[in-house]
CSV table of C-alpha atoms in Angstrom, one decimal:
chain,number,residue,atom,x,y,z
G,1,MET,CA,46.9,12.8,48.2
G,2,PHE,CA,48.1,15.7,50.4
G,3,LYS,CA,46.7,19.2,50.1
G,4,LYS,CA,49.2,22.0,50.3
G,5,VAL,CA,48.0,24.4,52.9
G,6,SER,CA,49.5,27.4,54.7
G,7,LEU,CA,50.4,27.0,58.4
G,8,LEU,CA,47.7,28.0,60.9
G,9,PHE,CA,49.2,31.0,62.7
G,10,LEU,CA,48.8,30.0,66.3
G,11,PHE,CA,51.7,32.4,67.2
G,12,SER,CA,52.6,36.0,66.7
G,13,VAL,CA,56.4,36.3,66.8
G,14,GLY,CA,58.4,39.2,68.1
G,15,PHE,CA,62.1,39.7,68.6
G,16,LEU,CA,63.9,41.5,71.4
G,17,MET,CA,66.5,42.5,68.7
G,18,LEU,CA,65.3,42.4,65.1
G,19,LYS,CA,68.0,40.6,63.0
G,20,ALA,CA,68.2,39.0,59.6
G,21,GLN,CA,69.0,35.8,61.5
G,22,GLU,CA,68.3,34.5,65.0
G,23,LYS,CA,70.0,31.4,66.5
G,24,ILE,CA,68.4,29.2,69.1
G,25,PRO,CA,70.7,26.5,70.7
G,26,PHE,CA,69.4,23.1,71.4
G,27,ARG,CA,70.7,19.8,72.7
G,28,ILE,CA,70.2,16.3,71.3
G,29,THR,CA,69.4,13.5,73.7
G,30,LYS,CA,70.6,9.9,73.3
G,31,TYR,CA,67.1,9.2,72.0
G,32,ASN,CA,67.7,11.6,69.1
G,33,ASN,CA,65.2,14.2,70.5
G,34,ILE,CA,65.9,17.9,70.3
G,35,ILE,CA,65.5,19.8,73.6
G,36,VAL,CA,65.2,23.6,73.9
G,37,LYS,CA,65.3,25.6,77.1
G,38,THR,CA,62.3,27.9,77.5
G,39,LEU,CA,60.8,30.3,79.9
G,40,VAL,CA,57.0,30.3,79.9
G,41,ASN,CA,55.0,33.3,81.1
G,42,ASP,CA,58.2,34.7,82.7
G,43,LYS,CA,57.9,32.1,85.5
G,44,ASP,CA,58.2,28.5,84.4
G,45,SER,CA,61.6,27.2,83.2
G,46,LEU,CA,60.8,24.2,81.0
G,47,ASP,CA,62.8,21.9,78.8
G,48,LEU,CA,60.6,21.3,75.8
G,49,MET,CA,61.1,18.7,73.0
G,50,PHE,CA,60.9,20.2,69.5
G,51,GLN,CA,58.1,18.3,67.7
G,52,ILE,CA,58.2,19.0,64.0
G,53,ALA,CA,54.8,17.2,63.6
G,54,MET,CA,52.9,19.9,65.5
G,55,GLU,CA,52.5,23.7,65.6
G,56,GLY,CA,51.6,24.4,69.1
G,57,GLY,CA,52.9,23.2,72.5
G,58,SER,CA,52.0,20.7,75.2
G,59,ILE,CA,52.8,19.9,78.8
G,60,SER,CA,53.6,16.3,79.9
G,61,PRO,CA,52.0,14.7,83.0
G,62,GLU,CA,55.5,13.2,83.6
G,63,ARG,CA,57.3,16.6,83.6
G,64,GLN,CA,60.2,17.1,86.0
G,65,ARG,CA,59.8,20.8,86.3
G,66,LYS,CA,56.8,22.9,87.5
G,67,ALA,CA,54.4,24.5,85.1
G,68,ASP,CA,52.3,26.3,87.6
G,69,HIS,CA,51.8,29.4,85.6
G,70,ILE,CA,50.3,27.7,82.6
G,71,ILE,CA,46.6,27.9,83.3
G,72,PHE,CA,44.5,25.2,81.7
G,73,LYS,CA,40.8,25.0,81.0
G,74,ASP,CA,39.5,21.7,79.7
G,75,GLU,CA,43.2,20.7,79.1
G,76,ILE,CA,43.9,23.7,76.9
G,77,SER,CA,45.8,26.9,77.8
G,78,GLU,CA,45.6,30.0,75.6
G,79,ASN,CA,47.6,33.2,75.3
G,80,ASN,CA,50.9,32.1,76.8
G,81,THR,CA,54.3,33.7,76.2
G,82,VAL,CA,57.3,31.6,75.6
G,83,LYS,CA,60.9,32.9,75.6
G,84,ILE,CA,63.7,30.9,73.9
G,85,GLY,CA,66.9,32.8,74.0
G,86,LYS,CA,66.3,36.2,72.5
G,87,LEU,CA,63.1,35.0,70.8
G,88,ILE,CA,59.7,35.9,72.3
G,89,ILE,CA,56.7,34.0,71.1
G,90,LYS,CA,53.2,35.3,72.2
G,91,ASN,CA,49.8,33.7,72.1
G,92,VAL,CA,51.1,30.2,72.4
G,93,GLN,CA,48.5,27.5,72.9
G,94,PHE,CA,49.4,24.5,75.2
G,95,PHE,CA,47.6,21.2,75.6
G,96,ASP,CA,47.8,19.4,78.9
G,97,ASN,CA,48.6,15.7,79.7
G,98,GLU,CA,50.4,14.8,76.4
G,99,LEU,CA,53.3,12.4,76.8
G,100,THR,CA,56.6,13.6,75.3
G,101,GLY,CA,60.2,12.4,74.8
G,102,HIS,CA,62.7,11.5,77.5
G,103,GLU,CA,64.2,14.4,79.4
G,104,ALA,CA,61.5,16.8,78.4
G,105,ASP,CA,58.7,18.6,80.3
G,106,GLY,CA,56.5,18.9,77.2
G,107,LYS,CA,56.7,19.8,73.5
G,108,ILE,CA,57.0,22.9,71.3
G,109,GLY,CA,56.2,22.9,67.6
G,110,THR,CA,57.0,24.8,64.4
G,111,GLY,CA,54.7,27.7,65.3
G,112,ILE,CA,57.8,29.3,66.8
G,113,PHE,CA,59.0,29.9,63.3
G,114,ALA,CA,55.7,31.1,61.8
G,115,GLY,CA,56.2,33.2,58.7
G,116,LYS,CA,60.0,32.7,58.7
G,117,THR,CA,62.5,30.4,56.9
G,118,PHE,CA,64.1,28.2,59.5
G,119,LYS,CA,67.1,25.8,59.6
G,120,ILE,CA,67.6,22.7,61.8
G,121,ASP,CA,71.4,22.6,62.1
G,122,TYR,CA,72.4,19.3,63.7
G,123,ASP,CA,76.1,20.0,63.1
G,124,ASN,CA,76.0,23.0,65.4
G,125,ASN,CA,73.1,22.1,67.6
G,126,GLN,CA,71.0,25.1,66.8
G,127,PHE,CA,68.0,26.5,64.9
G,128,GLY,CA,68.5,29.3,62.5
G,129,ILE,CA,65.7,31.8,61.8
G,130,TYR,CA,65.8,33.9,58.6
G,131,ASP,CA,63.9,36.8,57.1
G,132,LYS,CA,65.4,35.9,53.7
G,133,MET,CA,66.6,32.6,52.2
G,134,PRO,CA,70.1,31.8,53.5
G,135,ASP,CA,73.0,30.5,51.3
G,136,LEU,CA,71.8,27.2,49.7
G,137,LYS,CA,75.2,26.1,48.3
G,138,GLY,CA,75.6,22.3,48.7
G,139,TYR,CA,71.9,21.7,49.4
G,140,GLU,CA,69.4,19.7,47.4
G,141,SER,CA,65.7,20.5,47.4
G,142,MET,CA,62.4,18.7,47.2
G,143,PRO,CA,58.7,19.6,47.5
G,144,LEU,CA,57.3,19.9,51.1
G,145,PHE,CA,53.7,18.9,51.6
G,146,SER,CA,51.8,20.4,54.5
G,147,GLU,CA,48.6,19.1,56.0
G,148,ASN,CA,47.1,20.2,59.3
G,149,GLY,CA,50.4,21.8,60.4
G,150,GLN,CA,52.4,18.6,59.6
G,151,PHE,CA,55.0,18.1,57.0
G,152,TYR,CA,55.4,15.3,54.5
G,153,ILE,CA,58.2,14.5,52.1
G,154,VAL,CA,58.6,11.8,49.4
G,155,ALA,CA,61.5,9.3,49.5
G,156,ASP,CA,62.3,6.2,47.4
G,157,ASN,CA,62.5,2.9,49.2
G,158,VAL,CA,64.3,-0.1,47.6
G,159,ILE,CA,62.6,-3.3,48.7
G,160,ASP,CA,63.2,-6.7,47.2
G,161,ASN,CA,65.1,-4.9,44.3
G,162,GLU,CA,62.1,-2.7,43.6
G,163,GLN,CA,61.9,1.0,44.1
G,164,GLN,CA,58.8,2.2,46.0
G,165,GLU,CA,57.8,5.9,46.5
G,166,VAL,CA,56.6,6.6,50.0
G,167,TYR,CA,55.1,9.7,51.6
G,168,PHE,CA,56.7,10.2,55.0
G,169,LEU,CA,55.5,12.3,57.9
G,170,LEU,CA,58.5,14.2,59.4
G,171,GLN,CA,58.3,13.0,63.1
G,172,SER,CA,61.0,14.2,65.4
G,173,GLY,CA,59.3,12.6,68.4
G,174,TYR,CA,59.9,9.1,67.1
G,175,SER,CA,63.5,8.1,68.1
G,176,GLY,CA,64.0,5.5,65.4
G,177,GLY,CA,64.4,5.6,61.6
G,178,ILE,CA,61.4,4.6,59.5
G,179,LEU,CA,58.1,3.4,60.9
G,180,TYR,CA,55.9,2.3,58.0
G,181,SER,CA,52.1,2.6,57.9
G,182,ASN,CA,50.0,-0.5,58.2
G,183,LYS,CA,48.7,-0.1,54.7
G,184,PHE,CA,52.2,0.0,53.2
G,185,ALA,CA,53.6,-2.8,55.4
G,186,ASP,CA,50.8,-5.1,54.6
G,187,GLY,CA,50.5,-4.2,50.9
G,188,LYS,CA,54.3,-4.7,50.3
G,189,GLU,CA,54.5,-7.8,52.5
G,190,LEU,CA,57.4,-6.3,54.5
G,191,ASP,CA,57.2,-9.2,56.9
G,192,LYS,CA,58.5,-11.4,54.1
G,193,LYS,CA,60.6,-9.0,52.1
G,194,LEU,CA,62.7,-7.2,54.8
G,195,LYS,CA,65.4,-8.8,56.9
G,196,ILE,CA,63.7,-8.9,60.4
G,197,THR,CA,66.1,-8.1,63.2
G,198,GLY,CA,63.7,-7.9,66.2
G,199,GLU,CA,60.1,-8.5,67.3
G,200,LYS,CA,58.0,-7.7,70.4
G,201,THR,CA,54.4,-8.7,71.2
G,202,LEU,CA,52.1,-6.9,73.6
G,203,LYS,CA,48.5,-7.7,74.5
G,204,ASN,CA,45.7,-5.4,75.6
G,205,SER,CA,43.0,-6.3,78.2
G,206,ALA,CA,40.8,-7.8,75.4
G,207,GLY,CA,43.6,-10.2,74.5
G,208,GLN,CA,44.4,-8.4,71.2
G,209,SER,CA,48.0,-8.5,70.2
G,210,VAL,CA,50.2,-5.6,69.0
G,211,ILE,CA,53.3,-6.9,67.3
G,212,THR,CA,56.2,-4.5,66.5
G,213,LYS,CA,58.8,-5.7,64.1
G,214,GLN,CA,62.2,-4.1,63.3
G,215,GLY,CA,63.8,-4.8,59.9
G,216,VAL,CA,66.4,-3.5,57.6
G,217,LEU,CA,65.6,-1.5,54.5
G,218,PRO,CA,68.4,-2.0,52.0
G,219,PHE,CA,68.3,1.5,50.5
G,220,LEU,CA,66.5,4.8,51.2
G,221,LYS,CA,66.9,7.5,48.6
G,222,LEU,CA,66.3,11.2,49.4
G,223,GLY,CA,67.0,13.2,46.3
G,224,ASN,CA,70.4,12.1,45.1
G,225,LEU,CA,71.5,10.9,48.6
G,226,VAL,CA,71.3,7.3,49.5
G,227,LEU,CA,71.2,5.7,53.0
G,228,LYS,CA,72.0,2.0,53.3
G,229,ASP,CA,70.6,-0.6,55.6
G,230,VAL,CA,68.2,1.7,57.2
G,231,SER,CA,66.4,0.7,60.4
G,232,ALA,CA,62.7,0.2,59.5
G,233,GLY,CA,59.8,-0.8,61.8
G,234,PHE,CA,56.2,-1.8,61.3
G,235,PHE,CA,53.2,-3.2,63.2
G,236,ALA,CA,51.6,-6.6,62.8
G,237,GLY,CA,49.1,-8.6,64.9
G,238,ASP,CA,45.4,-7.8,65.6
G,239,LEU,CA,45.7,-4.1,66.3
G,240,LYS,CA,46.9,-2.0,63.4
G,241,THR,CA,46.6,1.7,64.0
G,242,GLN,CA,49.6,3.2,62.2
G,243,LYS,CA,48.0,5.3,59.5
G,244,VAL,CA,51.0,7.1,58.1
G,245,SER,CA,54.7,6.3,57.6
G,246,TYR,CA,57.2,8.2,59.8
G,247,PHE,CA,60.5,9.7,58.9
G,248,GLY,CA,61.9,9.6,62.4
G,249,ALA,CA,64.4,11.5,64.5
G,250,ASP,CA,67.3,9.1,63.7
G,251,LEU,CA,66.9,10.0,60.0
G,252,LEU,CA,66.2,13.7,60.6
G,253,ARG,CA,69.5,14.1,62.4
G,254,ARG,CA,71.4,12.8,59.4
G,255,PHE,CA,70.7,16.0,57.4
G,256,ILE,CA,70.7,19.7,57.9
G,257,TRP,CA,67.3,21.1,56.9
G,258,ILE,CA,66.1,24.4,55.7
G,259,PHE,CA,62.3,25.0,55.4
G,260,ASP,CA,61.2,28.0,53.3
G,261,ALA,CA,58.8,30.5,54.8
G,262,GLU,CA,55.9,29.3,52.7
G,263,ARG,CA,56.5,25.6,53.7
G,264,LYS,CA,56.4,24.5,50.1
G,265,THR,CA,60.1,23.5,49.7
G,266,VAL,CA,62.6,21.9,51.9
G,267,TYR,CA,66.4,22.0,51.4
G,268,PHE,CA,68.8,19.4,52.8
G,269,LYS,CA,72.4,18.2,52.9
G,270,PRO,CA,74.2,15.5,54.9
G,271,SER,CA,75.1,16.3,58.5
G,272,LYS,CA,77.9,14.9,60.5
G,273,TYR,CA,75.6,12.1,61.5
G,274,PHE,CA,74.9,10.9,58.0
G,275,LYS,CA,77.0,7.7,58.3
G,276,GLU,CA,76.5,7.1,62.0
G,277,PRO,CA,75.2,3.7,63.3
G,278,TYR,CA,71.4,3.5,63.4
G,279,TYR,CA,69.5,3.9,66.6
G,280,LYS,CA,68.3,0.7,68.2
G,281,LEU,CA,64.8,0.8,69.7
G,282,ASN,CA,64.4,-1.0,73.0
């Protein structure tokens, strides 16, 4: 279903000091988003949300800080330089007017790690960047599927006492746990088979309704690790535009992740958040 492809190299990466490992601190918001402090074109200090589902960067129209030195043409800005700690990333492409997470001026993607193995360490609030594979003691592994710069994994879902395999897009911009695609939600009759804990209805100008429902997935199995009573959302109503299933930020934070340089394998183990209460969407 998914074609394994190499990352598009939108970035050329250089280091002020070449090391086997570089560490980049981040903070986690109450919405489960990762925020990194950046300096763009040596002028603009921006808080950018790390978005694992993209390679490049973007600037939000609702930003709190100025981005006057990012020059856009047709809402695209080329050849920018971004500094994150000691890391310097050149030739960064930014898109303009893309909404982002709370407390962020925009987004930055996985291109900052191009050609490198990288770790998302939620225990220590930092990224690790490696020239060689780090110690993998205690980690499990699974295939990583890449498509258009986005990453997918496979996890088993237990619904109505049946185990269902689902391809999930890793989506750090979605604060919740699981968000199922319309195809899966309709095909598996989630409206009937999941315990529904909440529902909201919105209508557009044409009177079409968008219904969001929150439910509880009894078990989600990632490798040999099992999460219980996972928060799971899906759409109903007239408008159904969710084409893929999300593995959201609330689930991502429950693991420490290592992505190999080829983006073909991901390694994971429980983080300190593994048994924390699930995030409740407003």
